[in-house]
Amino acid sequence: MALTFENAIIQLSDRASAKRRSAAKRLRKLADETAGPALLHALQGEIGDRRTWETQYEMIMALGSCGYRTAVGFLAELAKQPTDDTALHLALGDSIVRLRSPQEGFAAPLEWCLDRGDPSLVDGALRAVAALRAALDAGTVDRVLDFLDPLDPYDGLRFWAAVAATEWPGDRVHMFLESCVAGPRADVADAAATSLENRYRG
């Protein structure tokens, strides 16, 4: 039986990391902003323990899903810290875009992530852009493509950009998608082919 909202909040304080993680996953799915304070408090107590990175990942993603904008400052400070836990920075990029975009639009948080120069942070930001079907202006699209163009053809960082690019403006986007279709990674090629089809359908 799925956890209720109230039980998930309580379970965030469980001694077992797996229990805390399942509570965060449930709250991420429920996407109720009122879970935000408890999630942020739990994450603040979790940070620093590398053994529980999976639990931290779910808490960060839940904060983004819940739309708890108060957490943005804390998440941004975490994103500035170097780490080997790339999954955490992916979650941070995703949630920072989700939390900042309702007030600021998508360009500002996405470009903030690009400015950090952290591939995992950018990957998460692009994942959020793709999931939210964000419309980007030509200048922001150029910033994204400038970041991606020098990467090795096998780099999977192009995947979420290829997914998101259906609505992006400009001939350069078409060239980017064509290059992805011709590239060596099947997942990126398939995503780009779908975006090309959708981009010019009708």
PDB file of C-alpha atoms in Angstrom:
ATOM      1  CA  MET A   1       0.000   0.000   0.000  1.00  0.00           C
ATOM      2  CA  ALA A   2       1.339   3.420  -0.928  1.00  0.00           C
ATOM      3  CA  LEU A   3       2.347   5.751   1.862  1.00  0.00           C
ATOM      4  CA  THR A   4      -0.095   8.484   2.752  1.00  0.00           C
ATOM      5  CA  PHE A   5       1.169  12.047   2.724  1.00  0.00           C
ATOM      6  CA  GLU A   6       1.221  12.182   6.508  1.00  0.00           C
ATOM      7  CA  ASN A   7       3.058   8.875   6.867  1.00  0.00           C
ATOM      8  CA  ALA A   8       5.610   9.892   4.265  1.00  0.00           C
ATOM      9  CA  ILE A   9       6.357  13.084   6.206  1.00  0.00           C
ATOM     10  CA  ILE A  10       6.863  11.058   9.380  1.00  0.00           C
ATOM     11  CA  GLN A  11       9.009   8.495   7.556  1.00  0.00           C
ATOM     12  CA  LEU A  12      11.453  11.210   6.453  1.00  0.00           C
ATOM     13  CA  SER A  13      12.847  10.938   9.993  1.00  0.00           C
ATOM     14  CA  ASP A  14      13.190   7.145  10.003  1.00  0.00           C
ATOM     15  CA  ARG A  15      16.560   5.765  11.113  1.00  0.00           C
ATOM     16  CA  ALA A  16      16.843   3.679   7.943  1.00  0.00           C
ATOM     17  CA  SER A  17      18.031   5.499   4.833  1.00  0.00           C
ATOM     18  CA  ALA A  18      15.945   3.229   2.606  1.00  0.00           C
ATOM     19  CA  LYS A  19      12.813   4.267   4.498  1.00  0.00           C
ATOM     20  CA  ARG A  20      13.697   7.953   4.209  1.00  0.00           C
ATOM     21  CA  ARG A  21      14.355   7.470   0.506  1.00  0.00           C
ATOM     22  CA  SER A  22      11.001   5.782  -0.123  1.00  0.00           C
ATOM     23  CA  ALA A  23       9.270   8.588   1.768  1.00  0.00           C
ATOM     24  CA  ALA A  24      10.969  11.197  -0.426  1.00  0.00           C
ATOM     25  CA  LYS A  25      10.025   9.279  -3.565  1.00  0.00           C
ATOM     26  CA  ARG A  26       6.398   9.195  -2.435  1.00  0.00           C
ATOM     27  CA  LEU A  27       6.391  12.928  -1.709  1.00  0.00           C
ATOM     28  CA  ARG A  28       7.988  13.580  -5.083  1.00  0.00           C
ATOM     29  CA  LYS A  29       5.090  11.752  -6.711  1.00  0.00           C
ATOM     30  CA  LEU A  30       2.454  13.532  -4.633  1.00  0.00           C
ATOM     31  CA  ALA A  31       3.993  16.926  -5.540  1.00  0.00           C
ATOM     32  CA  ASP A  32       2.374  18.768  -2.622  1.00  0.00           C
ATOM     33  CA  GLU A  33       4.117  22.048  -1.785  1.00  0.00           C
ATOM     34  CA  THR A  34       3.275  21.679   1.890  1.00  0.00           C
ATOM     35  CA  ALA A  35       5.829  18.841   2.061  1.00  0.00           C
ATOM     36  CA  GLY A  36       8.571  21.345   1.276  1.00  0.00           C
ATOM     37  CA  PRO A  37       9.621  22.386   4.813  1.00  0.00           C
ATOM     38  CA  ALA A  38       9.918  18.775   5.993  1.00  0.00           C
ATOM     39  CA  LEU A  39      11.838  17.757   2.872  1.00  0.00           C
ATOM     40  CA  LEU A  40      14.262  20.663   3.179  1.00  0.00           C
ATOM     41  CA  HIS A  41      14.854  19.937   6.855  1.00  0.00           C
ATOM     42  CA  ALA A  42      15.470  16.268   6.075  1.00  0.00           C
ATOM     43  CA  LEU A  43      17.859  17.106   3.236  1.00  0.00           C
ATOM     44  CA  GLN A  44      19.826  19.513   5.423  1.00  0.00           C
ATOM     45  CA  GLY A  45      20.338  16.694   7.921  1.00  0.00           C
ATOM     46  CA  GLU A  46      21.298  14.244   5.181  1.00  0.00           C
ATOM     47  CA  ILE A  47      23.890  16.320   3.329  1.00  0.00           C
ATOM     48  CA  GLY A  48      27.453  15.341   4.065  1.00  0.00           C
ATOM     49  CA  ASP A  49      26.818  11.606   4.368  1.00  0.00           C
ATOM     50  CA  ARG A  50      28.079  10.169   1.089  1.00  0.00           C
ATOM     51  CA  ARG A  51      26.579   6.791   1.948  1.00  0.00           C
ATOM     52  CA  THR A  52      23.058   8.177   1.478  1.00  0.00           C
ATOM     53  CA  TRP A  53      23.474   9.952  -1.852  1.00  0.00           C
ATOM     54  CA  GLU A  54      20.487   8.096  -3.316  1.00  0.00           C
ATOM     55  CA  THR A  55      18.270   9.382  -0.507  1.00  0.00           C
ATOM     56  CA  GLN A  56      19.611  12.914  -0.997  1.00  0.00           C
ATOM     57  CA  TYR A  57      18.882  12.630  -4.723  1.00  0.00           C
ATOM     58  CA  GLU A  58      15.236  11.759  -4.062  1.00  0.00           C
ATOM     59  CA  MET A  59      14.854  14.571  -1.536  1.00  0.00           C
ATOM     60  CA  ILE A  60      16.254  17.135  -3.970  1.00  0.00           C
ATOM     61  CA  MET A  61      13.997  15.878  -6.754  1.00  0.00           C
ATOM     62  CA  ALA A  62      11.001  15.935  -4.410  1.00  0.00           C
ATOM     63  CA  LEU A  63      11.674  19.575  -3.529  1.00  0.00           C
ATOM     64  CA  GLY A  64      11.576  20.436  -7.226  1.00  0.00           C
ATOM     65  CA  SER A  65       8.452  18.402  -7.833  1.00  0.00           C
ATOM     66  CA  CYS A  66       6.708  20.035  -4.864  1.00  0.00           C
ATOM     67  CA  GLY A  67       7.534  23.517  -6.113  1.00  0.00           C
ATOM     68  CA  TYR A  68       8.998  24.596  -2.769  1.00  0.00           C
ATOM     69  CA  ARG A  69      10.777  27.752  -3.918  1.00  0.00           C
ATOM     70  CA  THR A  70      12.114  28.533  -0.440  1.00  0.00           C
ATOM     71  CA  ALA A  71      14.643  25.725  -1.010  1.00  0.00           C
ATOM     72  CA  VAL A  72      16.285  27.429  -4.004  1.00  0.00           C
ATOM     73  CA  GLY A  73      18.962  29.226  -2.001  1.00  0.00           C
ATOM     74  CA  PHE A  74      20.079  26.061  -0.223  1.00  0.00           C
ATOM     75  CA  LEU A  75      20.068  24.046  -3.444  1.00  0.00           C
ATOM     76  CA  ALA A  76      22.076  26.723  -5.246  1.00  0.00           C
ATOM     77  CA  GLU A  77      24.738  26.667  -2.531  1.00  0.00           C
ATOM     78  CA  LEU A  78      24.958  22.882  -2.844  1.00  0.00           C
ATOM     79  CA  ALA A  79      25.321  23.213  -6.606  1.00  0.00           C
ATOM     80  CA  LYS A  80      28.347  25.474  -6.178  1.00  0.00           C
ATOM     81  CA  GLN A  81      30.196  22.833  -4.174  1.00  0.00           C
ATOM     82  CA  PRO A  82      32.409  20.397  -6.110  1.00  0.00           C
ATOM     83  CA  THR A  83      31.470  16.764  -5.649  1.00  0.00           C
ATOM     84  CA  ASP A  84      32.061  13.330  -7.107  1.00  0.00           C
ATOM     85  CA  ASP A  85      28.365  12.528  -6.616  1.00  0.00           C
ATOM     86  CA  THR A  86      27.308  13.536 -10.114  1.00  0.00           C
ATOM     87  CA  ALA A  87      23.755  12.285  -9.574  1.00  0.00           C
ATOM     88  CA  LEU A  88      23.250  14.918  -6.879  1.00  0.00           C
ATOM     89  CA  HIS A  89      24.239  17.719  -9.230  1.00  0.00           C
ATOM     90  CA  LEU A  90      21.931  16.296 -11.892  1.00  0.00           C
ATOM     91  CA  ALA A  91      19.066  16.461  -9.369  1.00  0.00           C
ATOM     92  CA  LEU A  92      20.110  19.972  -8.349  1.00  0.00           C
ATOM     93  CA  GLY A  93      20.068  21.225 -11.934  1.00  0.00           C
ATOM     94  CA  ASP A  94      16.639  19.701 -12.480  1.00  0.00           C
ATOM     95  CA  SER A  95      15.114  21.140  -9.306  1.00  0.00           C
ATOM     96  CA  ILE A  96      16.693  24.588  -9.606  1.00  0.00           C
ATOM     97  CA  VAL A  97      15.115  25.003 -13.052  1.00  0.00           C
ATOM     98  CA  ARG A  98      11.747  23.759 -11.788  1.00  0.00           C
ATOM     99  CA  LEU A  99      11.775  26.076  -8.780  1.00  0.00           C
ATOM    100  CA  ARG A 100      13.066  29.249 -10.407  1.00  0.00           C
ATOM    101  CA  SER A 101      11.257  29.100 -13.755  1.00  0.00           C
ATOM    102  CA  PRO A 102       7.703  29.952 -12.574  1.00  0.00           C
ATOM    103  CA  GLN A 103       8.868  33.433 -11.535  1.00  0.00           C
ATOM    104  CA  GLU A 104      11.956  33.998 -13.703  1.00  0.00           C
ATOM    105  CA  GLY A 105      11.283  32.018 -16.872  1.00  0.00           C
ATOM    106  CA  PHE A 106      13.471  29.175 -18.065  1.00  0.00           C
ATOM    107  CA  ALA A 107      16.404  31.117 -19.477  1.00  0.00           C
ATOM    108  CA  ALA A 108      17.712  32.491 -16.167  1.00  0.00           C
ATOM    109  CA  PRO A 109      18.037  29.211 -14.212  1.00  0.00           C
ATOM    110  CA  LEU A 110      19.256  27.295 -17.246  1.00  0.00           C
ATOM    111  CA  GLU A 111      21.941  29.873 -17.972  1.00  0.00           C
ATOM    112  CA  TRP A 112      22.880  29.903 -14.267  1.00  0.00           C
ATOM    113  CA  CYS A 113      23.565  26.174 -14.547  1.00  0.00           C
ATOM    114  CA  LEU A 114      25.506  26.669 -17.777  1.00  0.00           C
ATOM    115  CA  ASP A 115      27.620  29.341 -16.093  1.00  0.00           C
ATOM    116  CA  ARG A 116      28.730  26.835 -13.453  1.00  0.00           C
ATOM    117  CA  GLY A 117      30.333  24.735 -16.204  1.00  0.00           C
ATOM    118  CA  ASP A 118      29.273  21.517 -14.448  1.00  0.00           C
ATOM    119  CA  PRO A 119      28.096  18.870 -16.955  1.00  0.00           C
ATOM    120  CA  SER A 120      25.906  17.074 -14.406  1.00  0.00           C
ATOM    121  CA  LEU A 121      24.205  20.307 -13.373  1.00  0.00           C
ATOM    122  CA  VAL A 122      23.556  21.157 -17.025  1.00  0.00           C
ATOM    123  CA  ASP A 123      22.268  17.642 -17.683  1.00  0.00           C
ATOM    124  CA  GLY A 124      19.704  18.015 -14.910  1.00  0.00           C
ATOM    125  CA  ALA A 125      18.697  21.472 -16.070  1.00  0.00           C
ATOM    126  CA  LEU A 126      18.142  20.223 -19.615  1.00  0.00           C
ATOM    127  CA  ARG A 127      16.146  17.277 -18.302  1.00  0.00           C
ATOM    128  CA  ALA A 128      13.788  19.696 -16.556  1.00  0.00           C
ATOM    129  CA  VAL A 129      13.553  21.852 -19.675  1.00  0.00           C
ATOM    130  CA  ALA A 130      12.613  18.765 -21.692  1.00  0.00           C
ATOM    131  CA  ALA A 131      10.108  17.480 -19.122  1.00  0.00           C
ATOM    132  CA  LEU A 132       8.410  20.871 -18.857  1.00  0.00           C
ATOM    133  CA  ARG A 133       8.420  21.407 -22.629  1.00  0.00           C
ATOM    134  CA  ALA A 134      10.027  24.788 -22.094  1.00  0.00           C
ATOM    135  CA  ALA A 135      10.156  27.321 -24.900  1.00  0.00           C
ATOM    136  CA  LEU A 136      13.584  28.976 -25.035  1.00  0.00           C
ATOM    137  CA  ASP A 137      14.639  32.157 -26.789  1.00  0.00           C
ATOM    138  CA  ALA A 138      17.272  32.066 -29.524  1.00  0.00           C
ATOM    139  CA  GLY A 139      19.996  33.488 -27.281  1.00  0.00           C
ATOM    140  CA  THR A 140      19.541  30.808 -24.638  1.00  0.00           C
ATOM    141  CA  VAL A 141      19.450  28.100 -27.297  1.00  0.00           C
ATOM    142  CA  ASP A 142      22.780  29.379 -28.626  1.00  0.00           C
ATOM    143  CA  ARG A 143      24.229  29.200 -25.105  1.00  0.00           C
ATOM    144  CA  VAL A 144      23.119  25.579 -24.809  1.00  0.00           C
ATOM    145  CA  LEU A 145      24.500  24.607 -28.214  1.00  0.00           C
ATOM    146  CA  ASP A 146      27.780  26.430 -27.528  1.00  0.00           C
ATOM    147  CA  PHE A 147      28.102  24.261 -24.413  1.00  0.00           C
ATOM    148  CA  LEU A 148      27.298  21.035 -26.267  1.00  0.00           C
ATOM    149  CA  ASP A 149      29.151  21.507 -29.567  1.00  0.00           C
ATOM    150  CA  PRO A 150      32.702  20.806 -28.266  1.00  0.00           C
ATOM    151  CA  LEU A 151      31.705  17.560 -26.536  1.00  0.00           C
ATOM    152  CA  ASP A 152      32.792  14.140 -27.694  1.00  0.00           C
ATOM    153  CA  PRO A 153      30.212  12.505 -30.020  1.00  0.00           C
ATOM    154  CA  TYR A 154      29.714   9.743 -27.461  1.00  0.00           C
ATOM    155  CA  ASP A 155      28.816  12.186 -24.692  1.00  0.00           C
ATOM    156  CA  GLY A 156      25.255  11.554 -23.483  1.00  0.00           C
ATOM    157  CA  LEU A 157      24.787  15.162 -22.394  1.00  0.00           C
ATOM    158  CA  ARG A 158      23.172  15.836 -25.774  1.00  0.00           C
ATOM    159  CA  PHE A 159      20.256  13.513 -24.984  1.00  0.00           C
ATOM    160  CA  TRP A 160      17.957  15.874 -23.075  1.00  0.00           C
ATOM    161  CA  ALA A 161      18.756  18.730 -25.430  1.00  0.00           C
ATOM    162  CA  ALA A 162      17.752  16.498 -28.325  1.00  0.00           C
ATOM    163  CA  VAL A 163      14.495  15.670 -26.547  1.00  0.00           C
ATOM    164  CA  ALA A 164      13.753  19.313 -25.726  1.00  0.00           C
ATOM    165  CA  ALA A 165      14.719  20.853 -29.069  1.00  0.00           C
ATOM    166  CA  THR A 166      11.404  20.271 -30.839  1.00  0.00           C
ATOM    167  CA  GLU A 167      10.224  23.815 -30.070  1.00  0.00           C
ATOM    168  CA  TRP A 168      13.581  25.572 -30.139  1.00  0.00           C
ATOM    169  CA  PRO A 169      13.993  28.301 -32.790  1.00  0.00           C
ATOM    170  CA  GLY A 170      16.628  28.628 -35.477  1.00  0.00           C
ATOM    171  CA  ASP A 171      18.392  26.751 -38.262  1.00  0.00           C
ATOM    172  CA  ARG A 172      21.222  25.908 -35.897  1.00  0.00           C
ATOM    173  CA  VAL A 173      18.860  23.669 -33.960  1.00  0.00           C
ATOM    174  CA  HIS A 174      18.065  21.722 -37.115  1.00  0.00           C
ATOM    175  CA  MET A 175      21.790  21.235 -37.729  1.00  0.00           C
ATOM    176  CA  PHE A 176      22.282  20.115 -34.124  1.00  0.00           C
ATOM    177  CA  LEU A 177      19.518  17.530 -34.397  1.00  0.00           C
ATOM    178  CA  GLU A 178      20.809  16.266 -37.732  1.00  0.00           C
ATOM    179  CA  SER A 179      24.264  15.802 -36.230  1.00  0.00           C
ATOM    180  CA  CYS A 180      22.740  13.887 -33.308  1.00  0.00           C
ATOM    181  CA  VAL A 181      20.843  11.612 -35.692  1.00  0.00           C
ATOM    182  CA  ALA A 182      24.114  10.847 -37.474  1.00  0.00           C
ATOM    183  CA  GLY A 183      26.013  10.370 -34.227  1.00  0.00           C
ATOM    184  CA  PRO A 184      27.189   7.129 -32.589  1.00  0.00           C
ATOM    185  CA  ARG A 185      24.792   7.016 -29.615  1.00  0.00           C
ATOM    186  CA  ALA A 186      21.490   5.309 -30.363  1.00  0.00           C
ATOM    187  CA  ASP A 187      19.601   6.989 -27.507  1.00  0.00           C
ATOM    188  CA  VAL A 188      20.631  10.483 -28.629  1.00  0.00           C
ATOM    189  CA  ALA A 189      19.990   9.636 -32.290  1.00  0.00           C
ATOM    190  CA  ASP A 190      16.495   8.315 -31.558  1.00  0.00           C
ATOM    191  CA  ALA A 191      15.606  11.356 -29.450  1.00  0.00           C
ATOM    192  CA  ALA A 192      16.831  13.719 -32.152  1.00  0.00           C
ATOM    193  CA  ALA A 193      14.964  11.868 -34.885  1.00  0.00           C
ATOM    194  CA  THR A 194      11.738  12.146 -32.910  1.00  0.00           C
ATOM    195  CA  SER A 195      12.306  15.863 -32.329  1.00  0.00           C
ATOM    196  CA  LEU A 196      12.978  16.443 -36.020  1.00  0.00           C
ATOM    197  CA  GLU A 197       9.782  14.622 -36.924  1.00  0.00           C
ATOM    198  CA  ASN A 198       7.749  16.605 -34.399  1.00  0.00           C
ATOM    199  CA  ARG A 199       9.483  19.872 -35.281  1.00  0.00           C
ATOM    200  CA  TYR A 200       8.428  19.819 -38.893  1.00  0.00           C
ATOM    201  CA  ARG A 201       5.206  17.846 -38.643  1.00  0.00           C
ATOM    202  CA  GLY A 202       2.421  19.570 -40.470  1.00  0.00           C
TER     203      GLY A 202
END
